[in-house]
mmCIF file of C-alpha atoms in Angstrom:
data_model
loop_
_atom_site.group_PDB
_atom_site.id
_atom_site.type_symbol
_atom_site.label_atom_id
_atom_site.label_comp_id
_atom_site.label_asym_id
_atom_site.label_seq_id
_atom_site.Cartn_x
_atom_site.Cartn_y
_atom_site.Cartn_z
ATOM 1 C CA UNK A 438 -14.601 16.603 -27.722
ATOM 2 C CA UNK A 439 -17.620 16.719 -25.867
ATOM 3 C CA UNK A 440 -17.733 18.361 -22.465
ATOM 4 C CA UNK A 441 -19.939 19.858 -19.593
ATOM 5 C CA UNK A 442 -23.687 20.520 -20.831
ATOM 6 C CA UNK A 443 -23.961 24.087 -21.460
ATOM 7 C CA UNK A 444 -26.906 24.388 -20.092
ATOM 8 C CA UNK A 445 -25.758 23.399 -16.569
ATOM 9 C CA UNK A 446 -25.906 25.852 -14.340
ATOM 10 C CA UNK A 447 -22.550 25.106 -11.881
ATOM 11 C CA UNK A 448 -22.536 26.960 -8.227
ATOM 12 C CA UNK A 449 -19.617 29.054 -8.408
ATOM 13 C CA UNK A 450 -16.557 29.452 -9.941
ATOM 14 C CA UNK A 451 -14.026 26.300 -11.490
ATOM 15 C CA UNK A 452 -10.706 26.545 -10.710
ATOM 16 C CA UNK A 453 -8.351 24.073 -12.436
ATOM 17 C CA UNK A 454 -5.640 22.895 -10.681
ATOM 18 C CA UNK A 455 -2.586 22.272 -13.538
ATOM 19 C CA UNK A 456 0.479 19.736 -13.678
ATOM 20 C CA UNK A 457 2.290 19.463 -16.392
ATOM 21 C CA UNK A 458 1.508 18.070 -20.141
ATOM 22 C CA UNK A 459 -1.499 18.976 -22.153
ATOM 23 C CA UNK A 460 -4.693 18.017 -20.107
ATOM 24 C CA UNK A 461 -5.408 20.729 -18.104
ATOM 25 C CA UNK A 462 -5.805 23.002 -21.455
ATOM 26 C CA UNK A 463 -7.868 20.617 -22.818
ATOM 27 C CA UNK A 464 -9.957 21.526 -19.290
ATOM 28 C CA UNK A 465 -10.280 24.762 -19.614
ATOM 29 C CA UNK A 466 -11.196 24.855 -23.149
ATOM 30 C CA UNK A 467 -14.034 22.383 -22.576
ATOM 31 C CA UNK A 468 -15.357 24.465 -19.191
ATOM 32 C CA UNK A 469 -14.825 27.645 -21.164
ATOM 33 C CA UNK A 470 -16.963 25.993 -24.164
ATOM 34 C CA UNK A 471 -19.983 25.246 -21.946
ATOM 35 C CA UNK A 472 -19.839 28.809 -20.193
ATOM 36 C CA UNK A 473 -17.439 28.386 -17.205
ATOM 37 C CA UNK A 474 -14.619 30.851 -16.472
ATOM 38 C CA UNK A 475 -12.473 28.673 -15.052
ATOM 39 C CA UNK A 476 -9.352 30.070 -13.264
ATOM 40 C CA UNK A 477 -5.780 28.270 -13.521
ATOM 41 C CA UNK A 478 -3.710 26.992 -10.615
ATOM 42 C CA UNK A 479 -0.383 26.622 -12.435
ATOM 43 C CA UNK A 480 1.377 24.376 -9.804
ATOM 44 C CA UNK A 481 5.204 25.883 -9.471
ATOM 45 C CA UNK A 482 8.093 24.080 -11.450
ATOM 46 C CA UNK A 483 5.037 21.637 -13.257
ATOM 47 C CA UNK A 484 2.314 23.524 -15.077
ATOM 48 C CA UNK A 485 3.555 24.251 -18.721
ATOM 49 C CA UNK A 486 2.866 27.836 -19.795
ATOM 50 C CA UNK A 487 -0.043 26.969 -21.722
ATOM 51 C CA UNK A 488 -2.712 29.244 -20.584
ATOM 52 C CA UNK A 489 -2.877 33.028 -22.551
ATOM 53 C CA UNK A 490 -5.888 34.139 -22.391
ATOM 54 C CA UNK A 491 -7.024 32.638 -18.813
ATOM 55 C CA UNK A 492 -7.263 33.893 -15.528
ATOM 56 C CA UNK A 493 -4.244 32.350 -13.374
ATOM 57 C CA UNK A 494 -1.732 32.330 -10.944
ATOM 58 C CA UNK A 495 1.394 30.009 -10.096
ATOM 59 C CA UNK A 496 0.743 28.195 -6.829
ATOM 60 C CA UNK A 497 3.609 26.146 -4.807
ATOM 61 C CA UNK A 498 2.481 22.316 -4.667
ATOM 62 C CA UNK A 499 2.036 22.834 -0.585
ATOM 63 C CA UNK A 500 0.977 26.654 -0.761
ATOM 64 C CA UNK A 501 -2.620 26.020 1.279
ATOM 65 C CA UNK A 502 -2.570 29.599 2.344
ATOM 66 C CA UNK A 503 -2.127 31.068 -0.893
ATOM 67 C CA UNK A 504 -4.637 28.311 -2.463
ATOM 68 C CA UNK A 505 -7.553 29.455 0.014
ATOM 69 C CA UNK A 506 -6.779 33.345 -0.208
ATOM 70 C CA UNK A 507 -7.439 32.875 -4.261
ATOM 71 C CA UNK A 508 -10.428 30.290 -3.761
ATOM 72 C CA UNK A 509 -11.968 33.211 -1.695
ATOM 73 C CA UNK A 510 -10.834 36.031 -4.132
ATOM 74 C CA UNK A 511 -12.219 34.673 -6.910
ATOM 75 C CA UNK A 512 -15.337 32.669 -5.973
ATOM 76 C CA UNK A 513 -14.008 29.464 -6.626
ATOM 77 C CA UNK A 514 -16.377 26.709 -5.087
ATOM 78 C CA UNK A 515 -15.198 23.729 -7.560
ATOM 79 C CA UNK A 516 -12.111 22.184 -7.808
ATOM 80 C CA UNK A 517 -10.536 19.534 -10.446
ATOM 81 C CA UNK A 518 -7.138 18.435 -10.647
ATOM 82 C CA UNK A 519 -5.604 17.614 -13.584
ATOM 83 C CA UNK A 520 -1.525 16.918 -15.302
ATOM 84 C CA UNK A 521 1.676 15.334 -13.923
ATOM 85 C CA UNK A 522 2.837 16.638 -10.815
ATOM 86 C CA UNK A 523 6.854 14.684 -10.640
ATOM 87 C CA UNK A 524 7.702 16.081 -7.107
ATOM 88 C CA UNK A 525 6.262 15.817 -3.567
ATOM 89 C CA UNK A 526 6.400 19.238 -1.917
ATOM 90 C CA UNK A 527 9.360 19.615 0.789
ATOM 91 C CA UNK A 528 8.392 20.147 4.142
ATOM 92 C CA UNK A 529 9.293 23.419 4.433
ATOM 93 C CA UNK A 530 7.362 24.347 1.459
ATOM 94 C CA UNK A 531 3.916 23.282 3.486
ATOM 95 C CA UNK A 532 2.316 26.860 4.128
ATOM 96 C CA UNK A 533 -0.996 25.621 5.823
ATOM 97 C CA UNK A 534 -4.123 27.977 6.734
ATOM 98 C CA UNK A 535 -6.488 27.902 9.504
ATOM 99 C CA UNK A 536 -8.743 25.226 8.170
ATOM 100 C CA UNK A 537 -5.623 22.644 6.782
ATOM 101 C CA UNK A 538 -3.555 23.284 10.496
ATOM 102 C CA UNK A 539 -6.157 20.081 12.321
ATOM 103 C CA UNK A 540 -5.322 18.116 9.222
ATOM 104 C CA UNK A 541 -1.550 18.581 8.809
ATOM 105 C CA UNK A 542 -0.022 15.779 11.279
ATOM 106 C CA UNK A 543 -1.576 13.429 9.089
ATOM 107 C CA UNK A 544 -0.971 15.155 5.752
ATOM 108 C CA UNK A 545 2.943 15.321 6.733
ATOM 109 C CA UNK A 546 2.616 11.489 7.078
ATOM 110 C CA UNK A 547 1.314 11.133 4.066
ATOM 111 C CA UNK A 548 3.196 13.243 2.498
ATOM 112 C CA UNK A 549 6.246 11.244 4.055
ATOM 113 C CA UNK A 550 5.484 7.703 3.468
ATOM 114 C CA UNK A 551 2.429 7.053 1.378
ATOM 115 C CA UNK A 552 2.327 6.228 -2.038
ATOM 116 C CA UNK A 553 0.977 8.381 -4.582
ATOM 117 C CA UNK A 554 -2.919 7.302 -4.303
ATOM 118 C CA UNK A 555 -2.780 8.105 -0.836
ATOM 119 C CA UNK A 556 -1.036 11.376 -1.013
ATOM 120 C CA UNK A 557 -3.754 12.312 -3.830
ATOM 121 C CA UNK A 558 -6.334 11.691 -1.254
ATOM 122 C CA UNK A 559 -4.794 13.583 1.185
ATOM 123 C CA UNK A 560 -4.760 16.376 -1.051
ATOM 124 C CA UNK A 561 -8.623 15.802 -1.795
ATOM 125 C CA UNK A 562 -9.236 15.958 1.943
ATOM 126 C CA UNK A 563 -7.021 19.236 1.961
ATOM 127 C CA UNK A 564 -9.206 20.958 -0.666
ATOM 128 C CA UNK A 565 -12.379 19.360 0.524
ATOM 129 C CA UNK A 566 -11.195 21.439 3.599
ATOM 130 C CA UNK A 567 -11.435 24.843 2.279
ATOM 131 C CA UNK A 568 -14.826 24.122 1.353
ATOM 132 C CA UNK A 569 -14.588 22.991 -2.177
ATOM 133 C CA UNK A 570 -16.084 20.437 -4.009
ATOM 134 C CA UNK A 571 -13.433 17.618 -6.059
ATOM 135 C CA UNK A 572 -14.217 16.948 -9.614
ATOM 136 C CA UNK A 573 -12.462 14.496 -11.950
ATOM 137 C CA UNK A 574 -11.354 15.370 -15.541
ATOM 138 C CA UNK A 575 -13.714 13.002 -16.934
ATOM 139 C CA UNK A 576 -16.972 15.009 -14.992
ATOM 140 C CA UNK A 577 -15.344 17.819 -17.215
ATOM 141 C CA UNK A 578 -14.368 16.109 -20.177
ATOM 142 C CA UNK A 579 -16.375 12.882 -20.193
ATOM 143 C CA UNK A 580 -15.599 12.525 -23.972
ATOM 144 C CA UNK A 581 -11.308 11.483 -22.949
ATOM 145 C CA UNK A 582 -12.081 8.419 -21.349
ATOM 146 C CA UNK A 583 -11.376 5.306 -23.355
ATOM 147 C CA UNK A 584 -14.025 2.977 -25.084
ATOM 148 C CA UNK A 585 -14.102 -1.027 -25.037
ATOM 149 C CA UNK A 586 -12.159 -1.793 -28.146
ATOM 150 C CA UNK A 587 -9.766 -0.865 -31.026
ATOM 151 C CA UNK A 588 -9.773 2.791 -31.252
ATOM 152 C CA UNK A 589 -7.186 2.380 -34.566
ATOM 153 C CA UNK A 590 -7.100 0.381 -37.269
ATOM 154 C CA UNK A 591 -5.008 -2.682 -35.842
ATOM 155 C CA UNK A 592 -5.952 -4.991 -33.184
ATOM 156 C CA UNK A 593 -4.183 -7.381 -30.818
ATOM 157 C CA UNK A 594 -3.391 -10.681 -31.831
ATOM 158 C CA UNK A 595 -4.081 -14.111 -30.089
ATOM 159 C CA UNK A 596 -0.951 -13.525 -28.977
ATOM 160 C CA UNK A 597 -1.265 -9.873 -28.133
ATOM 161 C CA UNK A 598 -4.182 -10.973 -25.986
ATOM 162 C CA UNK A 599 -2.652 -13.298 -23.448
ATOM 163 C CA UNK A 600 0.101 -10.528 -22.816
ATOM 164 C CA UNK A 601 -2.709 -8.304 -22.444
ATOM 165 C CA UNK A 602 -4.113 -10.921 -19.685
ATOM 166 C CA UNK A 603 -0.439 -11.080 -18.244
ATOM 167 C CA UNK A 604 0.231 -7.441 -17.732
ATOM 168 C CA UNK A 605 -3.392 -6.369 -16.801
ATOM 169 C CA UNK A 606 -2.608 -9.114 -14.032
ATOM 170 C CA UNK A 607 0.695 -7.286 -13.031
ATOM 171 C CA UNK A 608 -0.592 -3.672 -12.951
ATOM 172 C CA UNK A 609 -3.754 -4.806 -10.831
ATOM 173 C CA UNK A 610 -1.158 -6.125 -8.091
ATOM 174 C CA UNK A 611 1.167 -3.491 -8.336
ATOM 175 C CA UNK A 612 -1.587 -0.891 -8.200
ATOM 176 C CA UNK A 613 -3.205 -2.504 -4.841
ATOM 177 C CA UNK A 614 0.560 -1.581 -3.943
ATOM 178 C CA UNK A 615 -0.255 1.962 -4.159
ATOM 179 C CA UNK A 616 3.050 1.555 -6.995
ATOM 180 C CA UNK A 617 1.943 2.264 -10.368
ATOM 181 C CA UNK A 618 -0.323 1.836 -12.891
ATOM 182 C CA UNK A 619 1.315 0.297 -15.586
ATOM 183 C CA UNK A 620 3.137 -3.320 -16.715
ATOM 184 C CA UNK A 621 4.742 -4.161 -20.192
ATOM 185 C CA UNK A 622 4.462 -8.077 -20.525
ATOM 186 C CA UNK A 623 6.243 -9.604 -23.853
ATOM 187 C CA UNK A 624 5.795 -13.440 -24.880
ATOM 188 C CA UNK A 625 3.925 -13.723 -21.119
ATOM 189 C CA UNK A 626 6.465 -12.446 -19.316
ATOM 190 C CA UNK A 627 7.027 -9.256 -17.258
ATOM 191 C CA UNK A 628 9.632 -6.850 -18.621
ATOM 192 C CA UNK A 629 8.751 -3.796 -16.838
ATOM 193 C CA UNK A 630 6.337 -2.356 -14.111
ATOM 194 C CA UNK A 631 5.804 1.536 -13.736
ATOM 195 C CA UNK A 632 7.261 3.179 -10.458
ATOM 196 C CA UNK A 633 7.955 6.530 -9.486
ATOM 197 C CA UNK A 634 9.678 7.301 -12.859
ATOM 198 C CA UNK A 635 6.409 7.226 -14.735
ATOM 199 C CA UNK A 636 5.024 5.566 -18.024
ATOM 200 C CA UNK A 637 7.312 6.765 -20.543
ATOM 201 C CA UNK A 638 10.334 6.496 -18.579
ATOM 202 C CA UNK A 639 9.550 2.863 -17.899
ATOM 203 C CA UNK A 640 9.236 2.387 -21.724
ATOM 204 C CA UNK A 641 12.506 3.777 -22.153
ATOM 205 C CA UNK A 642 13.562 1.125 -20.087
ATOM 206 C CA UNK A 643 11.849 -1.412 -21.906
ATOM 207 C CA UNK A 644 14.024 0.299 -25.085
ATOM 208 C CA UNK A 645 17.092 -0.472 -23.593
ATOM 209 C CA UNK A 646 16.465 -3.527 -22.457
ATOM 210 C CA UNK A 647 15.466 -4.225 -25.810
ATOM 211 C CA UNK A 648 18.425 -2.936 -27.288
ATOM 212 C CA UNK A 649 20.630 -5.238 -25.102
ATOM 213 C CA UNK A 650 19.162 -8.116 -25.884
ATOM 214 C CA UNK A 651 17.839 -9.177 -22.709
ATOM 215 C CA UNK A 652 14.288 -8.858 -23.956
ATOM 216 C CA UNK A 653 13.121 -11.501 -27.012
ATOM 217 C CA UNK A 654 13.607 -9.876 -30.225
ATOM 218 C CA UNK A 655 10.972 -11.916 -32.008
ATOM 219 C CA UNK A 656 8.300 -11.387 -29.569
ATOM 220 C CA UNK A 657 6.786 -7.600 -29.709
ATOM 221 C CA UNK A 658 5.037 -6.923 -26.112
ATOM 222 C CA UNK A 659 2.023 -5.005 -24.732
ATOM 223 C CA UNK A 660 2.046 -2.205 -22.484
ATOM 224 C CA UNK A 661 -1.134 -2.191 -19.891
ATOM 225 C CA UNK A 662 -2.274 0.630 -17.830
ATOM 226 C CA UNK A 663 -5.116 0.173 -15.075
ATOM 227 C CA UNK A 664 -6.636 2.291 -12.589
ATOM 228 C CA UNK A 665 -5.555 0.803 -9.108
ATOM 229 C CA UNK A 666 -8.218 -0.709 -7.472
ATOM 230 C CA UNK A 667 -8.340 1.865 -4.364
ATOM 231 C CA UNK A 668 -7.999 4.585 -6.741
ATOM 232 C CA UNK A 669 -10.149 7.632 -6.368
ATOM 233 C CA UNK A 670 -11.447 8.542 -9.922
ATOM 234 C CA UNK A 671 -11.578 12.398 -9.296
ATOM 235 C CA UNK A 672 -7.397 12.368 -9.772
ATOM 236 C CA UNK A 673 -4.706 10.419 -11.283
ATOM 237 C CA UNK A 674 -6.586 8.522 -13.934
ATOM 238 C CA UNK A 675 -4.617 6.825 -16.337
ATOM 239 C CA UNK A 676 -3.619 8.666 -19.353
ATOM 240 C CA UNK A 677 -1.786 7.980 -22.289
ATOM 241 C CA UNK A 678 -0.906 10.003 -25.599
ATOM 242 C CA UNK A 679 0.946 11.155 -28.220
ATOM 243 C CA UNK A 680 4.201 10.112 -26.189
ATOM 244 C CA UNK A 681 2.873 7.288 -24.786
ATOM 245 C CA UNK A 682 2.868 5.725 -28.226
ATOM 246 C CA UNK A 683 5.888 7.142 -29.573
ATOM 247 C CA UNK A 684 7.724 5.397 -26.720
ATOM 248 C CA UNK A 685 5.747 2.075 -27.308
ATOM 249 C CA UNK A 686 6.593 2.134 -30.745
ATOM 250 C CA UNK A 687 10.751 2.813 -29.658
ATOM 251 C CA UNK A 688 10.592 -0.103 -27.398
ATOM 252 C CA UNK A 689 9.549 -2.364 -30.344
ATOM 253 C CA UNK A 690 5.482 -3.148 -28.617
ATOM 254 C CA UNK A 691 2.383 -4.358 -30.302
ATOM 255 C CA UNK A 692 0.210 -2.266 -28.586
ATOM 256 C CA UNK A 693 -1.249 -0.577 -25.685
ATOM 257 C CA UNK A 694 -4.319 -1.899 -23.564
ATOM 258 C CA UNK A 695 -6.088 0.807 -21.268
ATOM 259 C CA UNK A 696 -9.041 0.747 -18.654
ATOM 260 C CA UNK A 697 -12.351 1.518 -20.827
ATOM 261 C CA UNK A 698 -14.251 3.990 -18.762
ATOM 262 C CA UNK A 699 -11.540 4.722 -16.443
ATOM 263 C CA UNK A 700 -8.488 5.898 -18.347
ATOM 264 C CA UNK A 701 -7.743 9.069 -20.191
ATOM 265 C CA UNK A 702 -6.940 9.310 -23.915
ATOM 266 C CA UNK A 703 -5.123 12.663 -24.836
ATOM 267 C CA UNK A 704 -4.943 14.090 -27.906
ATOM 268 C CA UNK A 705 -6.823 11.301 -29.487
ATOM 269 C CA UNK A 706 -6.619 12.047 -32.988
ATOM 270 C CA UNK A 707 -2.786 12.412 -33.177
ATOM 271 C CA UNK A 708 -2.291 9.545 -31.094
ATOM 272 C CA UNK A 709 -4.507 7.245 -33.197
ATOM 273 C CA UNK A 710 -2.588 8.457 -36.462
ATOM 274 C CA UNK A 711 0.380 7.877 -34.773
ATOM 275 C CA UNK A 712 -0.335 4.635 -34.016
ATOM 276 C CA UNK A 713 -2.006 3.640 -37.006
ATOM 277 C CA UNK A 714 0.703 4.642 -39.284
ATOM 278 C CA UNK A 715 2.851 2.272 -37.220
ATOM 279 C CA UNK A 716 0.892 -0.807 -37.157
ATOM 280 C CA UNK A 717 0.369 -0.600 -33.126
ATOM 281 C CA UNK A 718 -2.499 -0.931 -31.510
ATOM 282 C CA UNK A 719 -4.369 0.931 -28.977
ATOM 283 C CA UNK A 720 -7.241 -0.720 -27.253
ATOM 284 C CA UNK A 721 -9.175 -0.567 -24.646
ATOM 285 C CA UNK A 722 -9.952 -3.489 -22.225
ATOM 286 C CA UNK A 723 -12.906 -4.030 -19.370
ATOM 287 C CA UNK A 724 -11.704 -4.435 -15.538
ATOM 288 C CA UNK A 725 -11.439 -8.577 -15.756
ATOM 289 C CA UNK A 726 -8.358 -7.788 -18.540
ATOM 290 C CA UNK A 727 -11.040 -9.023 -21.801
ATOM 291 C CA UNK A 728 -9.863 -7.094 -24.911
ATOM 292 C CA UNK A 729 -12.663 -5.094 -26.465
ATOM 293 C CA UNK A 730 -11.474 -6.690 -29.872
#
């Protein structure tokens, strides 16, 4: 996977702030491949325990104080955020420092009623705070992000294309909703739009659903994740995987349609067999919802 040039020559140290699942690893081993020693943020109750062999600590998800006393301790000037994060820190949690205190009132707001793009830039303007400069995982890792087009061996049908059209229509609305990113349309309807619960869990809806009978049995489906259109690229990008097509596959789909240049494709190679050896498709789409194919 390509990453950073290793010839760059970064001002100070990376730290990598890490959710859950798979990407951030893929982070650090790309930073650590062009010369970076990047250091680990291992958010509390999220970041799996993937990191031997890297210098880390666990952080709570609203820990400012203990976030800026390791940004100064270890010459951390960079910043890129990266895996699920499934809870919003409790109040009580929020330990701010001297440089997050004129920002709090508004971050507790956030924190209270936005949606998740707006909490996300809240925590941007939190970090940006303690003097650090956001990256996204694709500055890092530019070699994730999805191309125009197949990326298997199948491709949507004329069919497959107009509920391509249908949910790419669905998650741009629900995403200017600061909702989701995500919409399963089947036969030109729409089955399912991603909440709170998240991408898989909304397929595992679609399973069910499926499994009742109250989706078509004849007609497959496509599942369509966008960026929103407010999003801020440097977090939250769509991403899909391994388990995204396992779970597209159990809820009986044709495929899966992403952003090109603005999603994240994880563990490409696995996915791609996955999907290949199942007759799904995996494609990726430009902004106005045309398939690649």
């Amino acid at each position: 996977m390509a990453g950073v040039a290793p010839n760059s020559a970064p001002a100070g140290r990376l730290g990598i702030v890490a959710g859950s699942g798979k990407l951030p690893l893929y982070l650090a081993e790309a930073a650590r491949a062009a010369g970076e020693d990047p250091f680990i943020f291992r958010l509390k109750n999220e970041a799996d325990g993937l990191f031997d062999g890297y210098d880390n600590t666990v952080l709570g998800v609203g820990d400012l104080k203990g976030l800026a006393h390791n940004l100064a301790g270890h010459g951390i000037t960079r910043i890129v955020m990266s895996g699920a994060v499934k809870r919003r820190p409790p109040f009580g949690d929020i330990r701010p420092n001297l440089r997050s205190l004129m920002k709090l009132p508004s971050a507790v707001r956030t924190l209270l009623s936005g949606g998740d793009d707006a909490v996300l830039r809240m925590v941007i303007a939190l970090l940006e705070a303690q003097g650090c400069t956001v990256l996204g995982a694709h500055e890092i890792l530019p070699g994730l992000l999805a191309t125009v087009g197949p990326l298997g061996t199948a491709a949507p049908s004329v069919e497959d294309q107009r509920d391509i059209a249908r949910a790419a229509d669905a998650a741009e609305a629900l995403g200017r909703l600061d909702v989701g990113q995500g919409a399963v349309s089947v036969g030109g309807r729409i089955v399912a739009l991603e909440g709170v619960e998240g991408t898989d869990a909304m397929l595992g809806r679609v399973a069910a659903l499926r499994a009742e009978g109250r989706i078509s049995a004849r007609r497959k489906g496509v599942l369509v994740k966008l960026c929103k259109p407010q999003q801020d690229l440097r977090v939250d990008l769509p991403t899909i995987g391994v388990s995204t097509v396992e779970n597209a596959i159990a809820a009986g789909l044709a495929g899966i349609a992403v952003e090109a240049g603005r999603a994240l494709v994880v563990e490409r190679e696995a996915m791609i067999s996955a999907a290949n050896n199942a007759g799904l498709f995996v494609v990726g789409i430009e902004r106005n919802g045309e398939s690649g194919a």
